[in-house]
Amino acid sequence: MGLTFTGAHVWHEDGFQKEDLHIREGRIAPQGGGRVVRLDGCIVAPGYVDLHIHGAAGVDCIDGGDSILHMARALARHGVTGFLPSLMSAPVEQMHRAHLAAAAYMDSGVPGGARVMGVHLEGPFLNPVRAGAQPMETLLAPTLENYRAIVGNRGDAVRRITLAPELPQAETLIRRLVADGVTVSMGHTDATQQQVLQAISWGVTNATHLFNAMRPLHHREPGPAGVALTHPGMYVELICDNIHLDATVSKLARMAAGNRCVLVTDAMMAACMPEGDGYELSGQRVVVKDGAARLKDTGNLAGSILTLDRAVRNIVAAGETPHRAIGMVAVNPRRANGLPGGVIAPGQIADLVVLDDALEVLMTLVGGQVVYRRGDAPVVA
């Protein structure tokens, strides 16, 4: 049996188009048949992808086990159909176990939740000068030996890595990762403009949480942010929670980088949870107050409690168009990391999000199956 959505405005790269959308056997189909569901006034868009997320719904993916399952089901409520569990710096054995756990979900799928599209290693190859909330004692030199100790025989599961390209021995690791099809992102870095340009020549294509945990932009030394915003081969992550980035700085970045902007959450376990002080990030105590997550000991920002649907609404409220905002969570993340999907056309996997006129999530579909439906949304099956 198939499914047809009718009356909705369907997101395409060149704009919204009011059209019927047919789904059969988990894919977009050229013709209808089966149940017809009216979505008058709604938007249907490619499912959101979060490239950078450490936890949600009270769990941290560094803990391994079933944490990925809980995250995947919670994220579906926010329009996310795919994500990269992000492992921050921790003892090597702990990172290894968490990596294998995430890889297992990538292989098997997550019933009733978002897809695991690979693993993001945010560390441990970071510059101590720009460590931010990363535990200093766990940082390591960027060597192939240290990398292999973390990934073991599942290097194929690594989709993305954040590292500081100015560190000694980084070039060899970067070149090897790029050759293996891994997206390399610069972050937690004190690199100069010249060092960043050199890293780009080695294959670096992304910048992790732009402006945060990196050498500041200076008018005589633009550093990582200045190069990333102006280089046509670089994608930039933006955490648009109005805490990590001032709204004006976010607008400046979006004006400069355009379709190279990728909204991420960098969320930790308190996302989708009440504020309070009972949270951790890689074993460090975190206090969540007034929408900000901070390390209890130092006060450093410790990720966010943002969700991608909220990030979209935040930048639309600041003047971005809904069409471009959706592209920054549905299409740009896939392009930045060579991930499939992001196109609504016959033959494509039906990973979709249905939004109401306020850009709130009504439904999320993964492989044509409804994995989240808001209580007032039309009944699909």
Short mmCIF file of C-alpha atoms in Angstrom, two decimals:
data_model
loop_
_atom_site.label_atom_id
_atom_site.label_comp_id
_atom_site.label_asym_id
_atom_site.label_seq_id
_atom_site.Cartn_x
_atom_site.Cartn_y
_atom_site.Cartn_z
CA MET A 1 0.00 0.00 0.00
CA GLY A 2 1.16 3.49 -0.81
CA LEU A 3 0.66 6.91 0.73
CA THR A 4 -0.09 10.27 -0.87
CA PHE A 5 0.34 13.65 0.79
CA THR A 6 -1.79 16.30 -0.88
CA GLY A 7 -2.17 20.05 -0.40
CA ALA A 8 1.32 20.62 1.05
CA HIS A 9 4.09 22.94 -0.08
CA VAL A 10 6.99 20.63 -0.95
CA TRP A 11 10.55 21.88 -0.44
CA HIS A 12 12.76 21.85 -3.53
CA GLU A 13 16.09 23.55 -4.02
CA ASP A 14 14.57 26.25 -6.21
CA GLY A 15 11.64 26.95 -3.88
CA PHE A 16 8.41 25.51 -2.49
CA GLN A 17 6.00 23.83 -4.87
CA LYS A 18 2.43 22.88 -4.07
CA GLU A 19 2.12 19.32 -5.32
CA ASP A 20 1.04 15.82 -4.39
CA LEU A 21 3.77 13.64 -2.93
CA HIS A 22 3.55 9.88 -3.34
CA ILE A 23 5.37 7.34 -1.16
CA ARG A 24 5.62 3.62 -1.86
CA GLU A 25 7.90 0.97 -0.35
CA GLY A 26 9.90 3.54 1.56
CA ARG A 27 10.68 5.79 -1.40
CA ILE A 28 9.22 8.73 -3.24
CA ALA A 29 7.07 7.34 -6.04
CA PRO A 30 6.05 8.89 -9.38
CA GLN A 31 2.39 7.92 -8.99
CA GLY A 32 -0.20 7.69 -6.25
CA GLY A 33 -2.22 4.91 -4.71
CA GLY A 34 -3.18 3.93 -1.20
CA ARG A 35 -4.08 6.29 1.62
CA VAL A 36 -4.47 10.02 0.86
CA VAL A 37 -3.56 12.44 3.64
CA ARG A 38 -4.41 16.15 3.36
CA LEU A 39 -1.71 18.54 4.54
CA ASP A 40 -3.21 21.89 3.56
CA GLY A 41 -0.95 24.78 4.60
CA CYS A 42 1.87 22.47 5.69
CA ILE A 43 5.44 22.10 4.41
CA VAL A 44 7.00 18.77 3.48
CA ALA A 45 10.80 18.89 3.44
CA PRO A 46 13.73 16.49 3.39
CA GLY A 47 14.38 15.21 6.90
CA TYR A 48 16.76 17.18 9.08
CA VAL A 49 20.32 15.92 9.69
CA ASP A 50 22.35 16.81 12.79
CA LEU A 51 26.08 16.44 12.13
CA HIS A 52 27.13 17.37 15.64
CA ILE A 53 25.27 16.09 18.68
CA HIS A 54 26.61 14.51 21.88
CA GLY A 55 23.41 13.62 23.65
CA ALA A 56 19.73 14.25 24.27
CA ALA A 57 16.83 12.99 26.37
CA GLY A 58 19.05 12.36 29.39
CA VAL A 59 21.74 10.25 27.71
CA ASP A 60 25.23 10.85 26.30
CA CYS A 61 26.43 8.82 23.32
CA ILE A 62 29.90 8.52 24.90
CA ASP A 63 28.29 6.09 27.36
CA GLY A 64 27.57 3.59 24.56
CA GLY A 65 24.93 0.94 25.23
CA ASP A 66 21.39 1.99 24.43
CA SER A 67 22.11 5.73 24.56
CA ILE A 68 22.00 5.94 20.77
CA LEU A 69 18.55 4.32 20.70
CA HIS A 70 17.14 6.85 23.17
CA MET A 71 18.68 9.75 21.27
CA ALA A 72 17.40 8.54 17.91
CA ARG A 73 13.81 8.30 19.12
CA ALA A 74 13.94 11.67 20.87
CA LEU A 75 15.41 13.43 17.84
CA ALA A 76 12.65 12.17 15.56
CA ARG A 77 10.25 14.39 17.52
CA HIS A 78 12.22 17.38 16.23
CA GLY A 79 12.24 16.50 12.54
CA VAL A 80 15.61 14.73 12.55
CA THR A 81 15.79 11.70 10.26
CA GLY A 82 19.56 11.24 10.46
CA PHE A 83 22.41 12.18 12.78
CA LEU A 84 26.07 11.61 13.54
CA PRO A 85 26.57 10.65 17.21
CA SER A 86 29.44 12.90 18.26
CA LEU A 87 32.04 11.51 20.64
CA MET A 88 33.98 14.15 22.50
CA SER A 89 37.40 13.54 24.00
CA ALA A 90 37.45 10.83 26.65
CA PRO A 91 39.78 7.99 27.64
CA VAL A 92 40.63 5.97 24.54
CA GLU A 93 38.96 2.77 25.71
CA GLN A 94 35.73 4.62 26.46
CA MET A 95 35.76 6.28 23.04
CA HIS A 96 36.42 2.90 21.45
CA ARG A 97 33.44 1.26 23.18
CA ALA A 98 31.14 4.17 22.33
CA HIS A 99 32.30 4.13 18.72
CA LEU A 100 31.53 0.43 18.36
CA ALA A 101 28.08 0.94 19.92
CA ALA A 102 27.25 3.71 17.44
CA ALA A 103 28.58 1.63 14.55
CA ALA A 104 26.29 -1.23 15.53
CA TYR A 105 23.23 1.03 15.29
CA MET A 106 24.44 2.32 11.95
CA ASP A 107 24.47 -1.27 10.72
CA SER A 108 21.16 -2.38 12.21
CA GLY A 109 19.05 0.77 12.06
CA VAL A 110 17.01 2.27 14.89
CA PRO A 111 13.39 1.14 15.13
CA GLY A 112 11.12 4.13 15.50
CA GLY A 113 13.90 6.70 15.33
CA ALA A 114 16.36 8.69 13.25
CA ARG A 115 19.08 6.97 11.26
CA VAL A 116 22.66 6.78 12.51
CA MET A 117 24.51 7.99 9.41
CA GLY A 118 28.01 7.54 10.80
CA VAL A 119 30.12 8.67 13.74
CA HIS A 120 31.61 12.11 14.38
CA LEU A 121 34.79 12.14 16.48
CA GLU A 122 35.14 15.56 18.09
CA GLY A 123 38.52 14.81 19.55
CA PRO A 124 40.84 13.85 21.01
CA PHE A 125 43.14 15.57 18.46
CA LEU A 126 42.44 19.12 19.64
CA ASN A 127 44.55 22.10 20.66
CA PRO A 128 44.69 22.47 24.47
CA VAL A 129 44.73 26.26 24.02
CA ARG A 130 41.19 26.02 22.57
CA ALA A 131 39.93 23.00 24.50
CA GLY A 132 36.68 24.62 25.66
CA ALA A 133 34.66 21.95 27.50
CA GLN A 134 36.90 19.11 26.28
CA PRO A 135 38.71 17.34 29.18
CA MET A 136 42.33 18.46 28.85
CA GLU A 137 43.76 15.22 30.23
CA THR A 138 42.22 13.20 27.39
CA LEU A 139 43.66 15.16 24.46
CA LEU A 140 46.12 13.25 22.26
CA ALA A 141 48.51 13.82 19.38
CA PRO A 142 46.87 13.32 15.95
CA THR A 143 48.66 10.11 14.99
CA LEU A 144 47.38 7.15 12.98
CA GLU A 145 48.18 4.92 15.95
CA ASN A 146 45.97 6.93 18.32
CA TYR A 147 43.18 7.10 15.74
CA ARG A 148 43.23 3.34 15.18
CA ALA A 149 43.11 2.72 18.93
CA ILE A 150 39.78 4.56 19.00
CA VAL A 151 38.10 3.14 15.89
CA GLY A 152 39.52 -0.39 15.93
CA ASN A 153 38.25 -2.39 12.98
CA ARG A 154 35.31 -0.02 12.42
CA GLY A 155 37.03 2.86 10.70
CA ASP A 156 34.32 2.50 8.06
CA ALA A 157 31.80 3.93 10.55
CA VAL A 158 33.63 7.26 10.90
CA ARG A 159 31.90 9.86 8.76
CA ARG A 160 33.46 12.99 10.22
CA ILE A 161 36.27 14.07 12.53
CA THR A 162 37.04 17.39 14.18
CA LEU A 163 40.70 18.15 14.83
CA ALA A 164 43.16 21.02 15.14
CA PRO A 165 45.13 20.99 11.87
CA GLU A 166 48.04 23.01 13.24
CA LEU A 167 49.10 20.23 15.61
CA PRO A 168 52.32 18.35 14.80
CA GLN A 169 51.68 15.19 12.71
CA ALA A 170 48.19 16.36 11.71
CA GLU A 171 48.98 16.41 7.99
CA THR A 172 49.59 12.66 7.77
CA LEU A 173 46.36 11.82 9.60
CA ILE A 174 44.28 14.33 7.61
CA ARG A 175 45.53 13.03 4.27
CA ARG A 176 44.83 9.44 5.29
CA LEU A 177 41.33 10.22 6.55
CA VAL A 178 40.44 12.13 3.40
CA ALA A 179 41.70 9.22 1.29
CA ASP A 180 39.41 6.93 3.31
CA GLY A 181 36.38 9.14 2.62
CA VAL A 182 36.18 10.78 6.05
CA THR A 183 35.13 14.44 6.23
CA VAL A 184 37.73 16.42 8.17
CA SER A 185 36.59 19.53 10.04
CA MET A 186 38.82 22.02 11.81
CA GLY A 187 37.80 22.85 15.34
CA HIS A 188 39.16 23.55 18.81
CA THR A 189 41.97 25.16 16.86
CA ASP A 190 44.40 28.03 17.24
CA ALA A 191 45.45 27.90 13.60
CA THR A 192 46.54 30.99 11.71
CA GLN A 193 45.20 31.94 8.31
CA GLN A 194 48.22 30.35 6.61
CA GLN A 195 47.86 27.13 8.61
CA VAL A 196 44.17 26.91 7.72
CA LEU A 197 44.88 27.39 4.01
CA GLN A 198 47.49 24.67 4.22
CA ALA A 199 44.99 22.35 5.94
CA ILE A 200 42.46 23.00 3.18
CA SER A 201 45.08 21.91 0.65
CA TRP A 202 45.35 18.63 2.61
CA GLY A 203 41.59 18.09 2.38
CA VAL A 204 39.89 19.91 5.29
CA THR A 205 36.41 21.03 4.16
CA ASN A 206 34.42 21.91 7.31
CA ALA A 207 34.68 24.23 10.31
CA THR A 208 33.23 23.00 13.61
CA HIS A 209 30.97 25.37 15.60
CA LEU A 210 32.24 28.49 13.88
CA PHE A 211 33.75 31.18 16.18
CA ASN A 212 33.52 28.89 19.21
CA ALA A 213 36.71 27.25 20.51
CA MET A 214 38.90 28.75 17.79
CA ARG A 215 41.29 31.65 17.33
CA PRO A 216 39.15 34.82 17.15
CA LEU A 217 38.63 36.69 13.91
CA HIS A 218 41.03 39.65 13.72
CA HIS A 219 41.29 42.22 10.98
CA ARG A 220 45.00 41.46 10.43
CA GLU A 221 44.82 37.73 11.20
CA PRO A 222 41.47 36.29 10.08
CA GLY A 223 42.31 32.83 11.38
CA PRO A 224 39.94 29.86 11.00
CA ALA A 225 36.69 31.86 10.96
CA GLY A 226 37.80 34.37 8.36
CA VAL A 227 39.10 31.70 6.01
CA ALA A 228 36.11 29.41 6.47
CA LEU A 229 33.62 32.17 5.74
CA THR A 230 35.32 33.26 2.54
CA HIS A 231 36.74 30.04 1.07
CA PRO A 232 34.33 28.48 -1.46
CA GLY A 233 35.33 24.94 -0.50
CA MET A 234 34.50 25.28 3.20
CA TYR A 235 31.24 24.49 5.03
CA VAL A 236 30.66 26.15 8.41
CA GLU A 237 28.73 24.85 11.42
CA LEU A 238 26.53 27.37 13.23
CA ILE A 239 24.97 26.79 16.65
CA CYS A 240 21.98 29.14 16.43
CA ASP A 241 20.71 29.04 20.00
CA ASN A 242 21.36 32.78 20.52
CA ILE A 243 23.93 31.79 23.15
CA HIS A 244 26.87 30.34 21.23
CA LEU A 245 26.41 33.02 18.57
CA ASP A 246 24.94 36.47 18.85
CA ALA A 247 22.10 36.85 16.36
CA THR A 248 24.01 39.54 14.44
CA VAL A 249 27.10 37.34 14.14
CA SER A 250 24.91 34.47 12.97
CA LYS A 251 23.42 36.74 10.31
CA LEU A 252 26.88 37.89 9.25
CA ALA A 253 28.01 34.27 8.85
CA ARG A 254 24.92 33.35 6.85
CA MET A 255 25.35 36.36 4.58
CA ALA A 256 29.01 35.49 3.98
CA ALA A 257 28.77 31.71 3.56
CA GLY A 258 25.23 31.32 2.18
CA ASN A 259 24.57 27.70 1.19
CA ARG A 260 27.79 26.64 2.87
CA CYS A 261 26.13 27.16 6.27
CA VAL A 262 25.10 24.10 8.27
CA LEU A 263 23.00 24.40 11.41
CA VAL A 264 23.97 21.97 14.17
CA THR A 265 22.98 21.62 17.79
CA ASP A 266 26.16 20.43 19.56
CA ALA A 267 23.53 19.26 22.06
CA MET A 268 24.34 17.39 25.25
CA MET A 269 22.21 15.09 27.38
CA ALA A 270 20.03 17.91 28.76
CA ALA A 271 18.46 18.58 25.35
CA CYS A 272 14.73 17.74 25.51
CA MET A 273 15.00 17.75 29.33
CA PRO A 274 14.25 20.22 32.17
CA GLU A 275 16.90 22.66 33.32
CA GLY A 276 18.93 21.75 36.42
CA ASP A 277 22.30 20.57 37.67
CA GLY A 278 22.01 16.79 37.35
CA TYR A 279 23.76 16.51 33.99
CA GLU A 280 27.19 15.46 32.72
CA LEU A 281 29.31 15.88 29.61
CA SER A 282 32.00 13.23 29.22
CA GLY A 283 32.03 12.79 33.00
CA GLN A 284 32.06 16.52 33.81
CA ARG A 285 29.27 18.08 35.87
CA VAL A 286 27.05 20.45 33.89
CA VAL A 287 24.53 23.03 35.08
CA VAL A 288 21.72 24.06 32.72
CA LYS A 289 20.20 27.46 33.47
CA ASP A 290 18.51 30.11 31.33
CA GLY A 291 18.87 27.95 28.24
CA ALA A 292 22.65 27.53 28.56
CA ALA A 293 24.62 24.42 29.52
CA ARG A 294 27.85 25.22 31.37
CA LEU A 295 30.52 23.21 33.16
CA LYS A 296 29.91 23.47 36.89
CA ASP A 297 33.61 23.94 37.70
CA THR A 298 34.68 26.48 35.06
CA GLY A 299 31.51 28.00 33.65
CA ASN A 300 32.60 27.15 30.09
CA LEU A 301 29.80 26.44 27.64
CA ALA A 302 29.29 22.67 27.56
CA GLY A 303 27.44 22.10 24.31
CA SER A 304 23.83 23.21 24.07
CA ILE A 305 20.27 22.11 24.73
CA LEU A 306 19.22 23.18 21.24
CA THR A 307 17.15 21.10 18.81
CA LEU A 308 17.36 21.52 15.05
CA ASP A 309 13.73 22.55 14.63
CA ARG A 310 14.30 25.30 17.20
CA ALA A 311 17.44 26.41 15.35
CA VAL A 312 15.39 26.80 12.17
CA ARG A 313 12.76 28.87 13.96
CA ASN A 314 15.45 30.99 15.63
CA ILE A 315 17.04 32.13 12.39
CA VAL A 316 13.68 32.64 10.68
CA ALA A 317 12.68 34.88 13.59
CA ALA A 318 15.92 36.80 12.94
CA GLY A 319 15.00 37.40 9.30
CA GLU A 320 16.11 34.30 7.39
CA THR A 321 13.68 32.87 4.85
CA PRO A 322 12.03 29.54 5.77
CA HIS A 323 13.27 28.03 2.52
CA ARG A 324 16.94 28.83 3.18
CA ALA A 325 16.65 27.94 6.85
CA ILE A 326 15.31 24.48 6.04
CA GLY A 327 18.08 23.98 3.49
CA MET A 328 20.64 24.58 6.24
CA VAL A 329 19.42 21.55 8.20
CA ALA A 330 18.06 19.32 5.44
CA VAL A 331 20.42 19.67 2.47
CA ASN A 332 23.64 21.49 3.40
CA PRO A 333 24.61 18.97 6.12
CA ARG A 334 24.38 16.14 3.61
CA ARG A 335 26.45 17.98 1.02
CA ALA A 336 29.05 19.00 3.57
CA ASN A 337 29.67 15.38 4.51
CA GLY A 338 28.80 13.36 1.43
CA LEU A 339 25.63 11.90 2.92
CA PRO A 340 22.73 10.63 0.81
CA GLY A 341 19.30 12.21 0.53
CA GLY A 342 18.13 15.80 0.67
CA VAL A 343 16.19 15.58 -2.59
CA ILE A 344 12.45 15.00 -2.91
CA ALA A 345 12.10 13.21 -6.24
CA PRO A 346 10.94 9.80 -7.48
CA GLY A 347 13.28 7.03 -6.40
CA GLN A 348 14.67 8.90 -3.39
CA ILE A 349 14.41 7.46 0.14
CA ALA A 350 11.38 8.96 1.89
CA ASP A 351 13.15 10.53 4.87
CA LEU A 352 10.85 13.50 5.39
CA VAL A 353 9.60 16.06 7.88
CA VAL A 354 6.14 17.63 7.84
CA LEU A 355 5.94 21.14 9.33
CA ASP A 356 3.00 23.35 10.21
CA ASP A 357 2.85 27.02 9.28
CA ALA A 358 4.87 27.93 12.38
CA LEU A 359 7.67 25.50 11.37
CA GLU A 360 6.76 23.18 14.23
CA VAL A 361 7.12 19.46 13.52
CA LEU A 362 3.90 17.60 12.75
CA MET A 363 5.37 14.34 11.50
CA THR A 364 8.71 12.69 10.82
CA LEU A 365 9.11 9.83 8.37
CA VAL A 366 12.15 7.56 8.04
CA GLY A 367 12.11 5.29 5.04
CA GLY A 368 8.45 6.16 4.47
CA GLN A 369 7.47 5.04 7.98
CA VAL A 370 6.06 7.54 10.47
CA VAL A 371 8.41 7.56 13.46
CA TYR A 372 6.81 10.62 15.08
CA ARG A 373 3.33 12.13 14.80
CA ARG A 374 2.16 15.08 16.87
CA GLY A 375 -1.18 14.46 18.53
CA ASP A 376 -3.12 16.84 16.30
CA ALA A 377 -1.49 15.71 13.06
CA PRO A 378 -3.49 13.78 10.44
CA VAL A 379 -3.58 10.04 10.98
CA VAL A 380 -1.43 8.31 8.37
CA ALA A 381 -2.03 4.63 9.12
#
